[in-house]
PDB file of C-alpha atoms in Angstrom:
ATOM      1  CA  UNK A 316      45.270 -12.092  11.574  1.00  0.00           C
ATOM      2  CA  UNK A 317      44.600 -11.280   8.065  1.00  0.00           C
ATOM      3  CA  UNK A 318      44.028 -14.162   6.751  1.00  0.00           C
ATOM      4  CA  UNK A 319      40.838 -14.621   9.752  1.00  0.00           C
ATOM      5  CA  UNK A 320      39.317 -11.815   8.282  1.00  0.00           C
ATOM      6  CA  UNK A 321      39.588 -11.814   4.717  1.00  0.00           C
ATOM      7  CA  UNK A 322      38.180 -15.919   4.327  1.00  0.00           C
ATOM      8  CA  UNK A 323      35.295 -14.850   6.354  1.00  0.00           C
ATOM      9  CA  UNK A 324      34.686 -11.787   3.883  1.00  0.00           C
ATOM     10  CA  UNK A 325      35.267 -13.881   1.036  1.00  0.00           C
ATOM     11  CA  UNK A 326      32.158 -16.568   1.825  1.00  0.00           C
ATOM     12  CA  UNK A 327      30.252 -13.800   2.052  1.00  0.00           C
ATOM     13  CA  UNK A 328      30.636 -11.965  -0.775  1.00  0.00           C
ATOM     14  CA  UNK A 329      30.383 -15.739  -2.365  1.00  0.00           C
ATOM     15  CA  UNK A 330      27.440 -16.260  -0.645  1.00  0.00           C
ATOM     16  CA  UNK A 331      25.752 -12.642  -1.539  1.00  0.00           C
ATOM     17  CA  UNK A 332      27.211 -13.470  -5.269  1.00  0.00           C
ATOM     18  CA  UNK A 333      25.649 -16.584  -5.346  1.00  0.00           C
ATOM     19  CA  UNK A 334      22.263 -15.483  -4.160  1.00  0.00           C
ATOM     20  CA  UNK A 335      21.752 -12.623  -6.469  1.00  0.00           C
ATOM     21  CA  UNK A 336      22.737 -15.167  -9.256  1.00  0.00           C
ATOM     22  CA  UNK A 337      20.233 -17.633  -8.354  1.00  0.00           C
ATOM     23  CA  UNK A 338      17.842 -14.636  -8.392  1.00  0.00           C
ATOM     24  CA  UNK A 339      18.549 -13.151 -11.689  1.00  0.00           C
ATOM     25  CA  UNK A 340      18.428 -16.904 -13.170  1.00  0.00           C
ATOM     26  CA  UNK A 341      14.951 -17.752 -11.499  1.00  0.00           C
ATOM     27  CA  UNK A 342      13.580 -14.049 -12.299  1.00  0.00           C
ATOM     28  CA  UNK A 343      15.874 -12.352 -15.164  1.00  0.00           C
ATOM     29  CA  UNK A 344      14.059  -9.127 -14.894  1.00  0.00           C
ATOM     30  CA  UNK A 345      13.604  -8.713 -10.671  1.00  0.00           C
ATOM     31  CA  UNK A 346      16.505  -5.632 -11.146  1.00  0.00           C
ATOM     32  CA  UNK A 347      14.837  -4.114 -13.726  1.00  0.00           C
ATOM     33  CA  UNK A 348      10.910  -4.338 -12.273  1.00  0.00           C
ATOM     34  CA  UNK A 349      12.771  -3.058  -9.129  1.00  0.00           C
ATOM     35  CA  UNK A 350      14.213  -0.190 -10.580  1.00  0.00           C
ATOM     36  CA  UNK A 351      10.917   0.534 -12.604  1.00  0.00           C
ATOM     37  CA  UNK A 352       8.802   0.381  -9.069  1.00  0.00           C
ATOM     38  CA  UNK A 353      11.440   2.686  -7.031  1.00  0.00           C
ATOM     39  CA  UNK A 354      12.037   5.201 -10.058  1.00  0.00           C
ATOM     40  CA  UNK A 355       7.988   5.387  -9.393  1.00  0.00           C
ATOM     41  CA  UNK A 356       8.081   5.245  -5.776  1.00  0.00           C
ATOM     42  CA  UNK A 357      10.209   8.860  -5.787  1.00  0.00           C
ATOM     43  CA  UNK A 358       8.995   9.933  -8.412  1.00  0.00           C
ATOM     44  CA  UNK A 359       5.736   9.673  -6.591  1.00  0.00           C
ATOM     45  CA  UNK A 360       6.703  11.073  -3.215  1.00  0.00           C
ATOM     46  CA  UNK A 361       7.918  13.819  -5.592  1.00  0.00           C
ATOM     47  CA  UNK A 362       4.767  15.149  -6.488  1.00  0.00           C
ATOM     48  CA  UNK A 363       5.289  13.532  -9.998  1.00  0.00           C
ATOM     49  CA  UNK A 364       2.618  11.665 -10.400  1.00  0.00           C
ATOM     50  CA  UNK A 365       2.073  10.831 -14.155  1.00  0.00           C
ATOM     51  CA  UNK A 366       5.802   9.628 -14.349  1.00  0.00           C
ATOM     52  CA  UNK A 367       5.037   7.550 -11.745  1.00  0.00           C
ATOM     53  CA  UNK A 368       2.175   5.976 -12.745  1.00  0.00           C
ATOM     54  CA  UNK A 369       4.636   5.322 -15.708  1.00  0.00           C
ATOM     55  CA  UNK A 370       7.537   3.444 -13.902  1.00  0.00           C
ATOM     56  CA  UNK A 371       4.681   1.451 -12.059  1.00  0.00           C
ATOM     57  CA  UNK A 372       3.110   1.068 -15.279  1.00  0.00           C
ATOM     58  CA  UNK A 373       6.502  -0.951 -17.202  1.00  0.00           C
ATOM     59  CA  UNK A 374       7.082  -2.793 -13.212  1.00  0.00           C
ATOM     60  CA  UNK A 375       3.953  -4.574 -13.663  1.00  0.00           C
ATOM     61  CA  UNK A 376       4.633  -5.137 -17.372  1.00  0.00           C
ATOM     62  CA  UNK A 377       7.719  -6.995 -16.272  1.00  0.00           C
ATOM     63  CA  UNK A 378       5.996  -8.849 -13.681  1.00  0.00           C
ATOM     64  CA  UNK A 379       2.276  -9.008 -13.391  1.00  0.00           C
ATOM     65  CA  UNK A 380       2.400 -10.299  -9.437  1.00  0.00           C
ATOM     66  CA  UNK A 381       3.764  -7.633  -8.489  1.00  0.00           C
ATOM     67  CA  UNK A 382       1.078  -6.701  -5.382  1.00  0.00           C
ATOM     68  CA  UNK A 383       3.124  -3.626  -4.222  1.00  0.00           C
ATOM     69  CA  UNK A 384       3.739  -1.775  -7.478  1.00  0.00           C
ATOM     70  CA  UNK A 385      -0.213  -2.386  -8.162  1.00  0.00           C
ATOM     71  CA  UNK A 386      -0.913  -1.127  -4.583  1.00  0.00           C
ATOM     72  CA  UNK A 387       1.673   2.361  -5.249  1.00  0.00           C
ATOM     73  CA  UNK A 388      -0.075   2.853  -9.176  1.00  0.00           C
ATOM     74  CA  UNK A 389      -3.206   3.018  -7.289  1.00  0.00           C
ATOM     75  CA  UNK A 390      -2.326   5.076  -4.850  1.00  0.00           C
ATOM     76  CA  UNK A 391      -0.861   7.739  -7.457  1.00  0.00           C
ATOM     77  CA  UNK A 392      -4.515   7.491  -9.319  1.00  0.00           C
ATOM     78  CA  UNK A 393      -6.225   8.618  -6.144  1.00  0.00           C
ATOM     79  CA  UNK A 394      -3.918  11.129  -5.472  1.00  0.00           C
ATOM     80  CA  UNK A 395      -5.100  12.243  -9.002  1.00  0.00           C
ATOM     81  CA  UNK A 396      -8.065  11.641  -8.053  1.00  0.00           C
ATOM     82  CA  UNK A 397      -8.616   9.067 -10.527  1.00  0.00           C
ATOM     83  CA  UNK A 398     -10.830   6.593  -8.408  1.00  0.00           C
ATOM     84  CA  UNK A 399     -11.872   4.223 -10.472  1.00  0.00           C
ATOM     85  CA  UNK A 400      -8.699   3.177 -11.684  1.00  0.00           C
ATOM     86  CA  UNK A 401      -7.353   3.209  -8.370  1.00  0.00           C
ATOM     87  CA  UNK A 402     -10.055   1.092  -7.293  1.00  0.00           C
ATOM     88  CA  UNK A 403      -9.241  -1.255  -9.999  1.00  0.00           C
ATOM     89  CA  UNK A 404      -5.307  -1.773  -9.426  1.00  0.00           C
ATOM     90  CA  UNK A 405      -6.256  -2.170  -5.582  1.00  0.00           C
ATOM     91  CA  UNK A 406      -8.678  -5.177  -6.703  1.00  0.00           C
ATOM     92  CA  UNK A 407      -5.973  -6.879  -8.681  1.00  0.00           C
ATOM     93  CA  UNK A 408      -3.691  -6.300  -5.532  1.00  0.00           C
ATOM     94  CA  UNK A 409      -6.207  -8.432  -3.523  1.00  0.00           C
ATOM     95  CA  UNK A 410      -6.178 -11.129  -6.326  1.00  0.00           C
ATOM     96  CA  UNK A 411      -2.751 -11.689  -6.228  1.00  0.00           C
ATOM     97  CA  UNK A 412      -2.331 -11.737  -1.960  1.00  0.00           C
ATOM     98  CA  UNK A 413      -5.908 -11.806  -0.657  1.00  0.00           C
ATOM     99  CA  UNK A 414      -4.777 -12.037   2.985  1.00  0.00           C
ATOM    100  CA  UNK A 415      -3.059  -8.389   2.662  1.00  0.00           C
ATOM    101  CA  UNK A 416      -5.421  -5.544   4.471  1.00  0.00           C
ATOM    102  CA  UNK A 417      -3.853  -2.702   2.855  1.00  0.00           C
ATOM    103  CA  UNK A 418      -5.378  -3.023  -0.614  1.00  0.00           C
ATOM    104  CA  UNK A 419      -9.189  -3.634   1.096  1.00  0.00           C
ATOM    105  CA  UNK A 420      -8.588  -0.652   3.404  1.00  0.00           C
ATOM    106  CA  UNK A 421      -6.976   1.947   0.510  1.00  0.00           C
ATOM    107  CA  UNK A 422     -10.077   0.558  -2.219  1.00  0.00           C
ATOM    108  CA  UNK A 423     -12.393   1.294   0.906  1.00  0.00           C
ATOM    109  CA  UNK A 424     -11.305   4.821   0.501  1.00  0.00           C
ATOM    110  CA  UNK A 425     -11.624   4.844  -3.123  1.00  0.00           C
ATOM    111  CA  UNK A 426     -15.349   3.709  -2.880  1.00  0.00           C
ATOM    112  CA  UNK A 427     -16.052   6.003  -0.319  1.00  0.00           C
ATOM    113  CA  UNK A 428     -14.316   8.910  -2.952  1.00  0.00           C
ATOM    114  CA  UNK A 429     -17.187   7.741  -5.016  1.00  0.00           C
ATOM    115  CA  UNK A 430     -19.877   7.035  -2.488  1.00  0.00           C
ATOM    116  CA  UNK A 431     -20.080   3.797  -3.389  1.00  0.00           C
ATOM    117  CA  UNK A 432     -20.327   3.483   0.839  1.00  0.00           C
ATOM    118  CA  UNK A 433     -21.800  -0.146   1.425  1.00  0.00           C
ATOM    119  CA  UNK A 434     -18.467  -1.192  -0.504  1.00  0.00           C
ATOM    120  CA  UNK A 435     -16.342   1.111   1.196  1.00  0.00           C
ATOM    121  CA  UNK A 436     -17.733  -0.702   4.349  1.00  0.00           C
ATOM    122  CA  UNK A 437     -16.942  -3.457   3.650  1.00  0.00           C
ATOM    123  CA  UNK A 438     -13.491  -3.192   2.560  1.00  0.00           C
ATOM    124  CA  UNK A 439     -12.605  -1.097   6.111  1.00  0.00           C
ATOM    125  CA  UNK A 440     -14.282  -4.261   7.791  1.00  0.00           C
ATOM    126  CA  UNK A 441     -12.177  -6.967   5.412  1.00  0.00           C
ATOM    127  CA  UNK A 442      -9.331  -5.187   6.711  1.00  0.00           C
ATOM    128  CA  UNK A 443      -9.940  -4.967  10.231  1.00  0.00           C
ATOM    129  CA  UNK A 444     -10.415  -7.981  10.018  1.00  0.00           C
ATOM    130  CA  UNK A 445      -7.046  -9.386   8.846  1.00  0.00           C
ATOM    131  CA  UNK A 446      -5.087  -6.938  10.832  1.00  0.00           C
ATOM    132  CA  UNK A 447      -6.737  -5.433  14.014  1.00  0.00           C
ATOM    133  CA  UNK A 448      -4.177  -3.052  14.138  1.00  0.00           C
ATOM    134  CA  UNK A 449      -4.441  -1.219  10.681  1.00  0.00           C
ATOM    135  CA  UNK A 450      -4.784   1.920  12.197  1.00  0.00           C
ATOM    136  CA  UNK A 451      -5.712   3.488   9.026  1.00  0.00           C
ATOM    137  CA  UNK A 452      -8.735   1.190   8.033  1.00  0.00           C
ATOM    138  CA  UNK A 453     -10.283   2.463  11.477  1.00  0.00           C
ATOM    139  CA  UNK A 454      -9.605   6.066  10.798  1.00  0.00           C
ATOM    140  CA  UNK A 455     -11.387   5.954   7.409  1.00  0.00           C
ATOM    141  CA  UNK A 456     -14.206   3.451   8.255  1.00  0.00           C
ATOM    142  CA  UNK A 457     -14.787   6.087  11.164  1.00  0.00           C
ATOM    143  CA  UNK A 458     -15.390   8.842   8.163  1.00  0.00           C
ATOM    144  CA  UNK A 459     -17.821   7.101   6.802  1.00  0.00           C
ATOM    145  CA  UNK A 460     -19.453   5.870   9.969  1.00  0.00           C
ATOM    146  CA  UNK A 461     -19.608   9.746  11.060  1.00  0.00           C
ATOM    147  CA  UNK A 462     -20.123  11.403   7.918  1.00  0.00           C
ATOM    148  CA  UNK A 463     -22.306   8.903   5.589  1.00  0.00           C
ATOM    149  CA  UNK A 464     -24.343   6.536   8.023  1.00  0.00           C
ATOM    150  CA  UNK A 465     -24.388   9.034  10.961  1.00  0.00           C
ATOM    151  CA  UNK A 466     -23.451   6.550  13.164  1.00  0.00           C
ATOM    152  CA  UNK A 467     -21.714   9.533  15.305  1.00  0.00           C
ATOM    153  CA  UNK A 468     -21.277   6.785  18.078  1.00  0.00           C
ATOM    154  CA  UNK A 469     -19.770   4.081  15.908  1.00  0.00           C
ATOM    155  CA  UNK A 470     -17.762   6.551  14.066  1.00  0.00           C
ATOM    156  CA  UNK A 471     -15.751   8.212  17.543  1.00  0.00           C
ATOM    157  CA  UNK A 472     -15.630   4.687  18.952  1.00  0.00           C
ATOM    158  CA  UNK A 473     -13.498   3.720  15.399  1.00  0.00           C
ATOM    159  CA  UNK A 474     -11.527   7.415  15.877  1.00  0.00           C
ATOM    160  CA  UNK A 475     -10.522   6.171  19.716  1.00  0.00           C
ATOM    161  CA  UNK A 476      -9.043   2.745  18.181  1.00  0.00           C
ATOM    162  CA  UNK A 477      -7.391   4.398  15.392  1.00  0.00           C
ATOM    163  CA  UNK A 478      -5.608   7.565  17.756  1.00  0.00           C
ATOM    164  CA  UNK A 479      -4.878   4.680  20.285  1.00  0.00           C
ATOM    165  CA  UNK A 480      -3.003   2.517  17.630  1.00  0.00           C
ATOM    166  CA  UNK A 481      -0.938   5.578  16.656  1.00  0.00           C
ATOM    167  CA  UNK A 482      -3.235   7.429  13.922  1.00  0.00           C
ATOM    168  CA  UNK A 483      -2.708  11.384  14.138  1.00  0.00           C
ATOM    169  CA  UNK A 484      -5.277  12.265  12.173  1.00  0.00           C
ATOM    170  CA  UNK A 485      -7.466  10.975  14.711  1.00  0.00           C
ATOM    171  CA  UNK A 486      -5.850  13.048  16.991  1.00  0.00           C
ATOM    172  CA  UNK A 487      -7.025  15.901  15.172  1.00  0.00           C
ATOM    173  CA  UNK A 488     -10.185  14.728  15.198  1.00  0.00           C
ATOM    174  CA  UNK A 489     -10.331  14.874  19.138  1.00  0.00           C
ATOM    175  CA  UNK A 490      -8.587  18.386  19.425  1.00  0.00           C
ATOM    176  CA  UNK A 491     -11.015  19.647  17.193  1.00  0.00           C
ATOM    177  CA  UNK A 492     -13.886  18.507  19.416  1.00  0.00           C
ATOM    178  CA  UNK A 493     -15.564  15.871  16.947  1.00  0.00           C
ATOM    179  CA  UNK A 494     -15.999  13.565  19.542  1.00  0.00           C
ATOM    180  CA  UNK A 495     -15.564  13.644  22.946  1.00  0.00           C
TER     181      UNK A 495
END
């Protein structure tokens, strides 16, 4: 009976072993970058956002591909309301994985922040269109439909695709009477 269960648990803890070797060879510093980008990540959600921008900062140092950890630095720049440079680590973000909507729907926001609007357009439309369910991208390209175009109609018709697909804020929207 023993013997059924430790051989099993012994392949895979070879198997796990094995993996994490071959991962480690192939990318020496994927533990460290990792640690770097999650030390940000809480440090982030922590209201820390300097620090984090640090840790995100020596994450991409280790690995220059790394999408998320450019997506999170810019993030913690517009929550600084740095724009610019969040704009700018978003735009690297869709150099490395162009077919990723989240980068063109959080710059959108960041040109909008700037009223740069015809480029906030079209990065809420980019993402749309690679992922019709982005709830987000609708919610935002509905805030600048409604407040910068006045395109009230466009605007609530964006807010009833983004509450529908789960976006609260939209919700809000609604309750407050925005749009019908």
């Amino acid at each position: 009976m023993q013997n059924k269960i430790i051989k099993p648990l012994f392949i895979f803890v070879l198997i796990v072993a094995m993996l994490i070797g071959f991962s480690i060879w192939k990318r020496p510093n994927l533990l460290v970058e990792k640690y770097y980008y999650y030390s940000g990540y809480f440090k982030q959600r922590g209201k820390k956002l300097t620090d984090a921008i640090e840790d995100y900062d020596k994450a991409i140092q280790l690995n220059k591909n790394y999408q998320t950890a450019y997506i999170s630095r810019g993030s913690a720049y517009m929550d600084l309301k740095k724009y610019k440079q969040a704009i700018l680590d978003y735009t690297t973000a869709i150099q490395i994985n162009p077919t990723n909507p989240e980068p063109y729907a959080y710059r959108g926001r960041g040109y909008y922040e700037i009223n740069e609007i015809n480029k906030s357009i079209l990065d809420f439309n980019n993402a749309i269109k690679l992922d019709e369910k982005f709830g987000y991208a609708y919610l935002n390209r509905a805030l600048v439909r409604y407040t910068k175009l006045k395109d009230y109609a466009g605007g609530c018709a964006d807010l009833k695709i983004a509450s529908d697909l789960g976006e609260s804020e939209a919700d809000d929207y609604f309750k407050e009477g925005i749009c019908d």
